[in-house]
Amino acid sequence: MDFPGLFNYWIVIALMMIGFYIVISQGNLVKKIFGLNIFQVSVFVFYISMGKVEGGTAPILAPGFATYTNPIPSVLILTAIVVGVATMAVGLALVVRIRDAFGSIEDDEIAKLEGDVT
Amino acid sequence: MISVHQPILQIVLPLMAAPICVILRNAFAGWLLALLVTGGAFVASLILLVHVVNEGPVSYAIGGWPPPWGIEYRVDGLSAFVLVTVAAIGFLSMIFARRSVEAEVAADRGYLFYTMYLLCFTGLMGIPVTGDAFNLFVFLEISSLSSYVLISLGTDRRALTAAFRYLIMGTLGATFYVLGIGLLYMVTGTLNIADLAARVPEMTHIRTVQMALAFLTVGLGLKLALFPLHLWLPNAYAFAPTVVTVFLAATATKVAVYALIRIAYTMFGGPTMFAVMPIDEVLVGFGLLSMIVGALAAVWQTNVKRLLAFSSISQIGYMVLGLGLADVTGLAGAVVHIFNHAMIKAILFMAVGCIIFRIGSADLRDIRGFAKPMPITAACVVVGGLSLVGAPLTLGFITKWLLLQGALDRNWWWVAVVIVAASLLALVYVWRLIAAAYLHPPSERVAAVREAPAPMLLALVALTVATVVIAIDGSLIGDFAVVTAKQLLGSGE
């Protein structure tokens, strides 16, 4: 198999693990949101990679081209990108409100202020 | 006879009403609109259920694109059943909502509350009817994103952090779900659930398909708060405005259970898949853990809302257990329990809403003796509590009977022992609630309050009477569940 091979999928796994690790390890709420976003982006790359047909062009009917890339995964990911943007917006808005209410965006400091939370 | 467009009606109505609600900029008008729309959706879904039970599944091609190319909405017995449950709770919560929202949500945000409520309702109504696996994800996220906002509207500042944690865990779950669907699409090239159901069971030996089921199960496990993925739930339910807790506790996790049944049984062919990859045993294991851990945690809570939230985790365990038993009785138990638990939790959280509205606290020590000034609320707590424990003549008894039978059919007597143990633990925490109501003399603060306002009581009593009436002739819902379970298992053969 030549160079690209499964390269995209290794990128997907790497991005996914980086994002997931940031969500778990970072105490800063904004960084958590960005980690979550990287995690979601890895799935976007996954979908777009699987739709690619080797030697295929953009899926537009034109004379002289018979092989097209599958457009459906890309379209699905447009939807997922919108969901991702919405999630990020709601998440960051919540961080703003949390800062107003607690005066901090660090997980451990907030936990102290919250008291009895398990 | 129903209209061709009936299956999409109960989705489009609330979706269209939500932006109108923003334009109205008035809490009362917003409430009225939400009440009308949820009421309309309830009637429409009832008509649909009757039609489906009598004449078989309905299929609707959105935009006229025939499935499997276009998005299909497909309503069969199970989806119509879940649809009616969600719509009924959504409607009754709206009858209950007005005074409670006025008391617990800032006045200038009232109309936004109803907007978000309608969007959340749209999402939860969409999941049962859709016949497209990716569309299911979209509805899942419509309902989840709006529920993060709804939870953050609670008065306690801890509502914000609870919503944030739910957002993180919920999004991880949804992303796992998308990944699972992507893996399935790679192998089959289709997203239509009926189409997948025809192809996937023959591909169970392929590693990609097995990974897809693993991702989908974990993703939905996060959404339905299966132990150990339940950490977001207790605070989210405890600090959200009570109406939100009533609605989400009764419907959101149940709809996720529905999605898991759909995926494990309809899409993957149930037992055929389990023979290759024993997800059923994994689900039984975590279901049992959920039952015990949730009930144990509930026993120690002093805040009634948190107590009921942990009880929800325990009850989710019963449903997942029934799902994992993978035979007709076990699966029927899970289906009955979806309805049963939706009713019970709506009753109990509405009762807590009444208590908070009058007494201003949900702490067991503050509400001692509330049965004296609020006899009707207390009576509803007793009925709901008995059903939660599974006392005979309640819906809870039917569930537990079916689950016990399912466990014994598979010769797993130790599962039966755990079911009984979890029910005894449920008896302990329900008893604490009932003891607080009846066995203590009311303090001066409690004695001075009155019974809850009429609309709140109306919703509460209507639900309570409905559970009692349905439980009296339990064979009706029991038979329906057995037929549904047979259909689900039949599709895998």
XYZ file of C-alpha atoms in Angstrom:
611
model
C 0.000 0.000 0.000
C 1.326 3.444 -0.916
C 1.794 6.416 1.334
C -1.612 7.677 2.424
C -2.960 4.202 3.275
C -4.548 4.314 6.704
C -2.688 7.515 7.574
C -5.942 9.485 8.019
C -7.235 6.969 10.540
C -4.068 7.207 12.617
C -4.615 10.971 12.686
C -8.199 10.372 13.787
C -7.101 8.160 16.680
C -4.354 10.592 17.728
C -6.708 13.610 17.660
C -9.381 11.700 19.516
C -7.038 10.649 22.306
C -5.537 14.154 22.589
C -9.003 15.666 22.874
C -10.217 13.077 25.351
C -7.076 13.491 27.480
C -7.537 17.264 27.616
C -11.169 16.847 28.736
C -10.126 14.511 31.539
C -6.862 16.099 32.687
C -7.460 19.844 32.444
C -9.027 21.653 35.365
C -9.668 24.804 33.363
C -13.234 24.765 32.042
C -12.405 26.637 28.821
C -9.618 24.154 28.041
C -12.059 21.310 28.701
C -14.425 22.752 26.088
C -11.597 23.007 23.556
C -10.515 19.458 24.295
C -14.079 18.387 23.655
C -13.992 20.224 20.349
C -10.784 18.454 19.276
C -12.458 15.178 20.221
C -15.410 15.997 17.958
C -13.158 17.164 15.106
C -11.463 13.754 15.072
C -14.828 12.212 14.185
C -15.314 14.775 11.394
C -11.969 13.725 9.892
C -13.023 10.098 10.247
C -16.230 10.619 8.258
C -14.606 12.685 5.527
C -11.795 10.122 5.114
C -14.180 7.240 4.641
C -16.129 9.087 1.938
C -13.021 9.614 -0.178
C -12.819 7.421 -3.272
C -9.290 7.086 -4.643
C -8.973 9.007 -7.900
C -12.479 10.423 -7.485
C -13.336 14.060 -8.090
C -15.833 16.304 -6.382
C -19.351 14.873 -6.843
C -20.446 17.239 -9.612
C -21.820 15.833 -12.873
C -19.416 16.773 -15.662
C -18.396 15.189 -18.964
C -15.238 13.123 -18.805
C -15.445 12.150 -15.123
C -16.883 8.847 -13.990
C -15.485 8.409 -10.461
C -16.814 10.618 -7.717
C -16.134 10.896 -4.020
C -19.107 9.866 -1.851
C -20.764 13.138 -0.809
C -22.988 11.702 1.926
C -20.391 11.534 4.724
C -19.379 15.137 4.025
C -22.993 16.245 4.199
C -23.536 14.332 7.435
C -20.498 16.049 8.872
C -21.873 19.462 7.947
C -24.704 18.627 10.327
C -22.301 17.360 12.967
C -20.193 20.533 12.636
C -23.279 22.630 13.319
C -23.996 20.507 16.389
C -20.358 20.936 17.463
C -20.492 24.724 17.097
C -23.743 24.848 19.056
C -22.269 22.679 21.798
C -19.210 24.908 22.030
C -21.370 28.046 22.180
C -23.554 26.649 24.965
C -20.468 25.360 26.807
C -18.605 28.673 26.661
C -21.762 30.564 27.642
C -22.039 28.310 30.682
C -18.381 29.036 31.545
C -19.142 32.774 31.463
C -22.066 32.255 33.831
C -19.972 30.012 36.076
C -17.323 32.720 36.309
C -19.991 35.260 37.270
C -21.366 32.963 39.952
C -18.172 31.471 41.409
C -15.449 33.947 40.376
C -13.339 31.118 38.981
C -13.130 28.783 36.016
C -10.850 26.225 37.683
C -12.552 22.931 38.450
C -10.889 22.324 41.837
C -11.588 25.862 43.134
C -15.229 25.584 42.087
C -15.506 22.181 43.751
C -14.303 23.758 47.007
C -16.933 26.495 46.737
C -19.631 23.967 45.985
C -19.076 22.104 49.243
C -20.976 18.863 49.418
C -20.674 17.822 45.778
C -19.670 14.232 45.207
C -58.006 6.894 9.233
C -55.078 9.255 9.737
C -53.502 11.883 7.545
C -50.414 10.975 5.491
C -48.401 13.599 7.315
C -49.376 12.429 10.798
C -45.976 10.953 11.783
C -44.183 14.268 11.363
C -46.912 16.441 12.887
C -45.816 16.100 16.515
C -42.229 17.031 15.570
C -42.988 20.027 13.367
C -45.495 21.622 15.763
C -43.122 22.116 18.726
C -40.165 22.909 16.436
C -42.113 25.740 14.807
C -43.575 26.922 18.094
C -40.142 27.369 19.720
C -39.029 30.432 17.691
C -42.556 31.895 17.953
C -42.096 31.637 21.703
C -38.969 33.837 21.479
C -40.831 36.428 19.400
C -43.685 36.583 21.919
C -41.257 37.682 24.686
C -43.850 36.986 27.331
C -43.762 34.176 29.870
C -47.529 33.696 30.057
C -48.004 33.631 26.261
C -45.048 31.278 25.984
C -46.578 28.964 28.537
C -49.949 29.016 26.786
C -48.320 28.186 23.454
C -46.266 25.373 24.979
C -49.397 24.000 26.662
C -51.379 24.010 23.409
C -48.549 22.503 21.363
C -47.724 19.732 23.825
C -51.445 19.024 24.212
C -51.829 18.831 20.433
C -48.810 16.571 20.145
C -50.254 14.326 22.849
C -53.575 13.926 21.005
C -51.765 13.350 17.698
C -49.507 10.684 19.191
C -52.486 8.921 20.802
C -54.237 8.748 17.419
C -51.008 7.417 15.938
C -50.698 4.721 18.634
C -54.258 3.499 18.048
C -53.646 3.452 14.294
C -50.346 1.562 14.606
C -51.756 -1.009 17.020
C -54.708 -1.697 14.714
C -53.134 -1.443 11.275
C -49.395 -1.972 11.655
C -46.366 0.311 11.225
C -46.549 3.647 9.428
C -43.764 4.926 7.176
C -43.284 8.539 6.110
C -40.739 9.732 3.550
C -39.593 13.267 4.346
C -39.718 15.582 1.347
C -41.056 12.747 -0.782
C -37.627 11.055 -1.033
C -38.314 7.328 -0.731
C -36.272 5.400 1.867
C -33.467 4.287 2.001
C -32.255 7.390 0.112
C -34.286 9.958 1.967
C -34.853 10.174 5.697
C -37.659 7.884 6.733
C -39.913 8.298 9.750
C -41.139 4.941 10.836
C -43.628 4.391 13.645
C -44.231 0.891 14.980
C -45.804 -0.283 18.235
C -42.771 0.411 20.428
C -42.059 3.868 19.003
C -45.713 4.938 19.214
C -45.737 3.725 22.831
C -42.656 5.761 23.763
C -44.048 8.702 21.796
C -47.290 8.704 23.795
C -45.353 8.418 27.065
C -43.148 11.426 26.236
C -46.079 13.489 24.953
C -48.252 12.695 27.981
C -45.521 13.682 30.443
C -44.646 16.742 28.344
C -48.265 17.910 28.378
C -48.880 17.253 32.073
C -45.599 18.972 33.002
C -46.870 22.045 31.166
C -50.148 22.015 33.128
C -47.977 21.790 36.223
C -45.386 24.316 35.072
C -46.716 27.843 35.266
C -46.648 28.599 38.983
C -43.588 26.449 39.557
C -41.623 28.239 36.807
C -42.713 31.641 38.130
C -41.316 30.651 41.509
C -38.055 29.073 40.342
C -36.995 30.863 37.128
C -36.157 34.571 36.863
C -39.169 36.438 35.409
C -37.289 37.945 32.449
C -36.171 34.490 31.355
C -39.603 32.878 31.520
C -40.274 32.915 27.772
C -36.796 31.520 27.046
C -37.559 28.682 29.433
C -40.595 27.673 27.368
C -38.618 28.021 24.120
C -36.003 25.600 25.399
C -38.690 23.318 26.759
C -40.335 23.098 23.332
C -36.993 22.333 21.657
C -36.226 19.638 24.201
C -39.709 18.219 23.627
C -39.064 18.220 19.854
C -35.857 16.256 20.282
C -37.366 13.672 22.599
C -40.408 13.207 20.337
C -38.146 12.868 17.316
C -36.007 10.002 18.579
C -38.853 7.428 18.704
C -40.270 8.235 15.270
C -37.130 8.525 13.195
C -36.098 5.593 11.051
C -32.688 7.015 10.268
C -29.679 6.368 12.477
C -28.003 9.735 11.827
C -31.239 11.642 12.223
C -31.524 10.006 15.633
C -28.207 11.655 16.570
C -29.530 15.053 15.488
C -32.626 14.679 17.669
C -30.482 13.391 20.527
C -28.420 16.569 20.353
C -31.459 18.865 19.985
C -32.841 17.443 23.204
C -29.471 17.355 24.990
C -28.371 20.902 24.119
C -31.701 22.337 25.207
C -31.649 20.315 28.414
C -28.195 21.730 29.321
C -29.725 25.186 29.056
C -32.850 24.164 30.979
C -30.779 22.742 33.828
C -28.607 25.853 34.031
C -31.753 27.952 34.649
C -31.989 26.599 38.213
C -31.734 29.153 41.019
C -28.804 27.527 42.857
C -25.450 28.434 41.297
C -24.508 24.752 41.399
C -27.063 24.285 38.595
C -24.474 25.916 36.309
C -21.693 23.470 37.125
C -24.145 20.569 36.979
C -25.191 21.673 33.482
C -21.533 22.057 32.471
C -20.634 18.540 33.609
C -23.690 17.155 31.857
C -22.615 19.009 28.700
C -19.151 17.439 28.788
C -20.398 13.890 29.424
C -23.390 14.226 27.116
C -21.244 15.455 24.226
C -18.731 12.649 24.742
C -21.660 10.213 24.592
C -23.096 11.784 21.444
C -19.691 11.760 19.736
C -19.252 8.070 20.560
C -22.659 7.515 19.013
C -21.684 9.306 15.773
C -18.479 7.298 15.615
C -20.443 4.059 15.949
C -22.843 5.104 13.188
C -19.855 6.035 11.010
C -18.323 2.587 11.447
C -21.626 0.984 10.462
C -21.888 3.239 7.424
C -18.387 2.210 6.328
C -19.444 -1.428 6.229
C -23.041 -1.184 5.004
C -23.263 2.111 3.110
C -26.667 2.917 4.585
C -28.095 4.878 7.491
C -31.713 3.734 7.284
C -32.503 1.611 10.339
C -34.704 -0.873 8.425
C -31.994 -1.174 5.787
C -29.314 -1.663 8.445
C -31.492 -4.276 10.134
C -31.500 -6.271 6.897
C -27.706 -6.188 6.491
C -25.972 -5.952 9.866
C -27.091 -9.311 11.358
C -25.226 -11.079 8.529
C -22.057 -9.138 9.256
C -21.706 -9.804 12.954
C -18.326 -11.482 12.463
C -16.745 -8.274 11.062
C -14.617 -6.431 13.624
C -15.835 -3.011 12.417
C -19.452 -3.950 13.152
C -18.516 -5.204 16.605
C -16.668 -1.941 17.328
C -19.718 -0.003 16.128
C -21.948 -1.736 18.678
C -19.376 -1.091 21.414
C -19.225 2.641 20.635
C -23.014 2.934 20.327
C -23.557 1.146 23.638
C -21.072 3.317 25.533
C -22.403 6.480 23.888
C -26.004 5.735 24.830
C -24.854 4.424 28.220
C -23.631 7.952 28.958
C -26.953 9.445 27.842
C -29.052 7.052 29.895
C -26.812 7.344 32.973
C -25.866 3.719 33.414
C -23.456 3.162 36.320
C -20.448 4.070 36.107
C -21.410 6.675 33.500
C -24.049 8.254 35.735
C -21.999 10.971 37.452
C -23.688 13.867 35.671
C -27.192 12.888 36.729
C -27.648 13.499 40.488
C -26.620 17.170 40.505
C -28.302 17.906 37.193
C -31.636 16.641 38.537
C -31.167 18.111 41.994
C -30.400 21.709 40.946
C -32.520 22.078 37.792
C -35.874 23.884 38.099
C -38.388 21.281 39.300
C -40.428 21.278 36.079
C -37.263 20.433 34.163
C -36.475 17.632 36.586
C -40.007 16.246 36.201
C -39.755 16.277 32.421
C -36.170 15.059 32.026
C -36.296 12.427 34.758
C -39.469 11.010 33.274
C -38.522 11.091 29.606
C -34.891 11.823 28.641
C -33.236 8.695 30.033
C -36.210 6.565 28.937
C -35.870 7.738 25.357
C -32.171 6.810 25.470
C -33.179 3.332 26.676
C -35.551 3.164 23.710
C -32.674 4.098 21.365
C -30.507 1.363 22.875
C -33.292 -1.219 22.387
C -33.716 -0.054 18.800
C -30.002 -0.393 18.099
C -29.278 -3.617 19.940
C -32.384 -5.470 18.768
C -33.717 -3.943 15.544
C -30.396 -2.909 14.013
C -28.028 -5.593 15.271
C -30.573 -8.382 15.463
C -30.323 -8.931 19.233
C -29.427 -12.548 20.052
C -27.623 -13.091 16.727
C -25.204 -10.324 17.669
C -24.991 -11.336 21.328
C -23.842 -14.807 20.265
C -20.728 -13.226 18.725
C -20.231 -10.404 21.193
C -21.828 -10.839 24.639
C -23.026 -7.254 25.086
C -26.124 -8.705 26.770
C -24.089 -10.063 29.675
C -22.211 -6.764 29.964
C -25.541 -4.935 30.147
C -26.883 -7.346 32.771
C -23.750 -6.774 34.865
C -23.862 -2.983 34.715
C -27.637 -3.005 35.068
C -27.349 -4.910 38.351
C -24.556 -2.594 39.557
C -26.691 0.441 38.706
C -29.636 -0.995 40.626
C -27.621 -1.587 43.778
C -25.308 1.449 43.725
C -28.147 3.853 42.866
C -30.402 2.489 45.601
C -27.595 2.458 48.190
C -26.738 6.086 47.422
C -30.420 7.059 47.537
C -30.782 5.649 51.047
C -28.264 8.178 52.427
C -29.574 11.340 50.771
C -31.288 14.082 52.775
C -32.334 16.205 49.793
C -35.470 14.638 48.303
C -34.571 15.689 44.764
C -31.145 14.046 45.037
C -32.732 10.988 46.649
C -35.076 10.579 43.702
C -32.237 11.246 41.238
C -30.206 8.349 42.666
C -33.363 6.259 42.618
C -33.568 7.037 38.878
C -30.104 5.551 38.369
C -31.268 2.451 40.191
C -34.437 2.215 38.081
C -32.477 2.689 34.846
C -30.600 -0.410 35.985
C -33.844 -2.422 35.854
C -34.492 -1.356 32.271
C -30.959 -2.144 31.126
C -31.151 -5.473 32.952
C -34.357 -6.339 31.080
C -32.660 -5.351 27.842
C -29.706 -7.583 28.624
C -31.798 -10.609 29.553
C -32.582 -10.833 25.827
C -35.686 -12.981 26.091
C -39.358 -12.143 25.682
C -40.217 -11.674 29.350
C -37.084 -9.686 30.192
C -37.499 -7.364 27.234
C -41.213 -6.962 27.970
C -40.215 -6.011 31.527
C -37.923 -3.316 30.162
C -40.677 -1.954 27.900
C -43.232 -1.831 30.716
C -40.674 -0.205 32.974
C -40.013 2.591 30.462
C -43.646 3.633 30.849
C -43.877 2.721 34.506
C -40.802 4.657 35.599
C -41.787 7.681 33.496
C -45.104 7.819 35.380
C -43.619 7.188 38.840
C -40.823 9.713 38.545
C -43.153 12.341 37.113
C -45.512 11.811 40.077
C -42.769 11.925 42.700
C -40.901 14.911 41.248
C -44.194 16.794 40.763
C -45.008 16.116 44.412
C -41.561 17.458 45.355
C -42.323 20.469 43.148
C -45.505 21.099 45.142
C -43.566 20.771 48.395
C -40.826 23.165 47.259
C -43.466 25.604 46.020
C -45.202 25.734 49.419
C -42.487 24.970 51.955
C -39.495 26.295 50.027
C -37.180 23.384 50.761
C -36.607 19.840 49.580
C -34.643 18.759 52.646
C -36.160 15.778 54.452
C -35.664 17.532 57.826
C -37.443 20.698 56.726
C -40.516 19.034 55.276
C -41.391 16.715 58.184
C -45.103 16.290 58.670
C -46.105 17.770 55.308
C -48.921 15.214 55.043
C -51.019 17.265 57.450
C -51.201 20.530 55.490
C -50.801 18.838 52.066
C -52.796 15.576 52.268
C -53.342 15.114 48.514
C -49.664 15.592 47.645
C -48.691 13.145 50.377
C -51.197 10.562 49.127
C -49.700 10.801 45.626
C -46.218 10.314 47.109
C -47.469 7.105 48.730
C -48.942 5.753 45.480
C -45.803 6.654 43.506
C -43.549 5.246 46.194
C -45.415 1.926 46.355
C -45.160 1.567 42.604
C -41.435 2.332 42.792
C -40.924 -0.460 45.306
C -43.052 -2.812 43.224
C -45.889 -3.499 45.650
C -48.634 -5.767 44.257
C -51.451 -4.026 42.355
C -49.065 -1.370 41.050
C -47.303 -1.076 37.707
C -43.979 -1.636 39.455
C -45.127 -5.117 40.392
C -45.726 -6.030 36.736
C -42.217 -4.923 35.792
C -40.533 -6.828 38.571
C -42.625 -9.913 37.946
C -41.594 -9.926 34.268
C -37.942 -9.290 35.095
C -37.861 -12.031 37.743
C -39.428 -14.441 35.278
C -36.919 -13.438 32.616
C -34.006 -13.998 34.998
C -35.320 -17.397 36.096
C -35.928 -18.424 32.482
C -32.224 -17.978 31.886
C -31.443 -19.845 35.138
C -29.759 -16.783 36.610
C -31.164 -17.110 40.127
C -28.566 -14.676 41.466
C -30.027 -11.983 39.197
C -33.389 -12.616 40.837
C -31.764 -12.239 44.253
C -30.274 -8.859 43.283
C -33.652 -7.676 41.922
C -35.277 -8.462 45.256
C -32.405 -6.865 47.200
C -32.633 -3.649 45.166
C -36.391 -3.574 45.750
C -35.822 -3.856 49.498
C -33.382 -0.936 49.321
C -36.048 0.979 47.393
C -38.444 0.215 50.230
C -35.946 1.822 52.650
C -35.655 5.118 50.806
C -39.348 5.299 49.943
C -40.095 4.633 53.609
C -37.900 7.585 54.635
C -40.031 9.782 52.380
C -43.325 8.420 53.697
C -42.118 8.552 57.297
C -41.165 12.202 56.822
C -44.685 12.858 55.549
C -46.775 11.029 58.119
C -44.829 10.076 61.235
C -43.592 13.466 62.367
C -45.653 16.321 63.724
C -45.367 19.302 61.367
C -43.153 22.163 62.475
C -44.727 25.611 62.710
C -43.382 26.513 59.279
C -44.804 23.371 57.685
C -48.138 23.556 59.531
C -48.708 27.093 58.223
C -48.641 26.156 54.521
C -51.620 25.282 52.342
C -52.158 22.536 49.775
C -50.479 23.193 46.416
C -52.282 25.362 43.798
C -55.021 23.696 41.743
C -53.234 23.330 38.342
C -50.213 21.679 39.968
C -52.461 19.320 41.898
C -54.500 18.602 38.780
C -51.437 17.356 36.869
C -50.202 15.381 39.882
C -53.553 13.725 40.611
C -54.233 13.000 36.929
C -50.946 11.091 36.670
C -51.531 9.239 39.918
C -55.056 8.188 38.953
C -53.781 7.131 35.527
C -51.121 4.826 37.003
C -53.647 3.265 39.369
C -56.219 2.715 36.611
C -53.649 1.241 34.228
C -52.264 -0.982 36.976
C -55.699 -2.394 37.883
C -55.906 -4.106 34.500
C -52.202 -4.705 34.149
C -52.704 -7.329 31.472
C -53.421 -4.579 28.927
C -49.950 -3.066 29.077
C -48.331 -6.399 29.925
C -49.722 -8.091 26.799
C -48.752 -5.128 24.652
C -45.191 -5.310 25.982
C -44.967 -9.051 25.329
C -46.160 -8.570 21.739
C -43.605 -5.779 21.245
C -40.826 -7.891 22.735
C -41.703 -10.772 20.425
C -41.540 -8.427 17.430
C -38.149 -7.123 18.535
C -36.731 -10.600 19.003
C -38.412 -11.883 15.838
C -36.615 -9.330 13.688
C -33.321 -10.929 14.619
C -34.172 -14.367 13.323
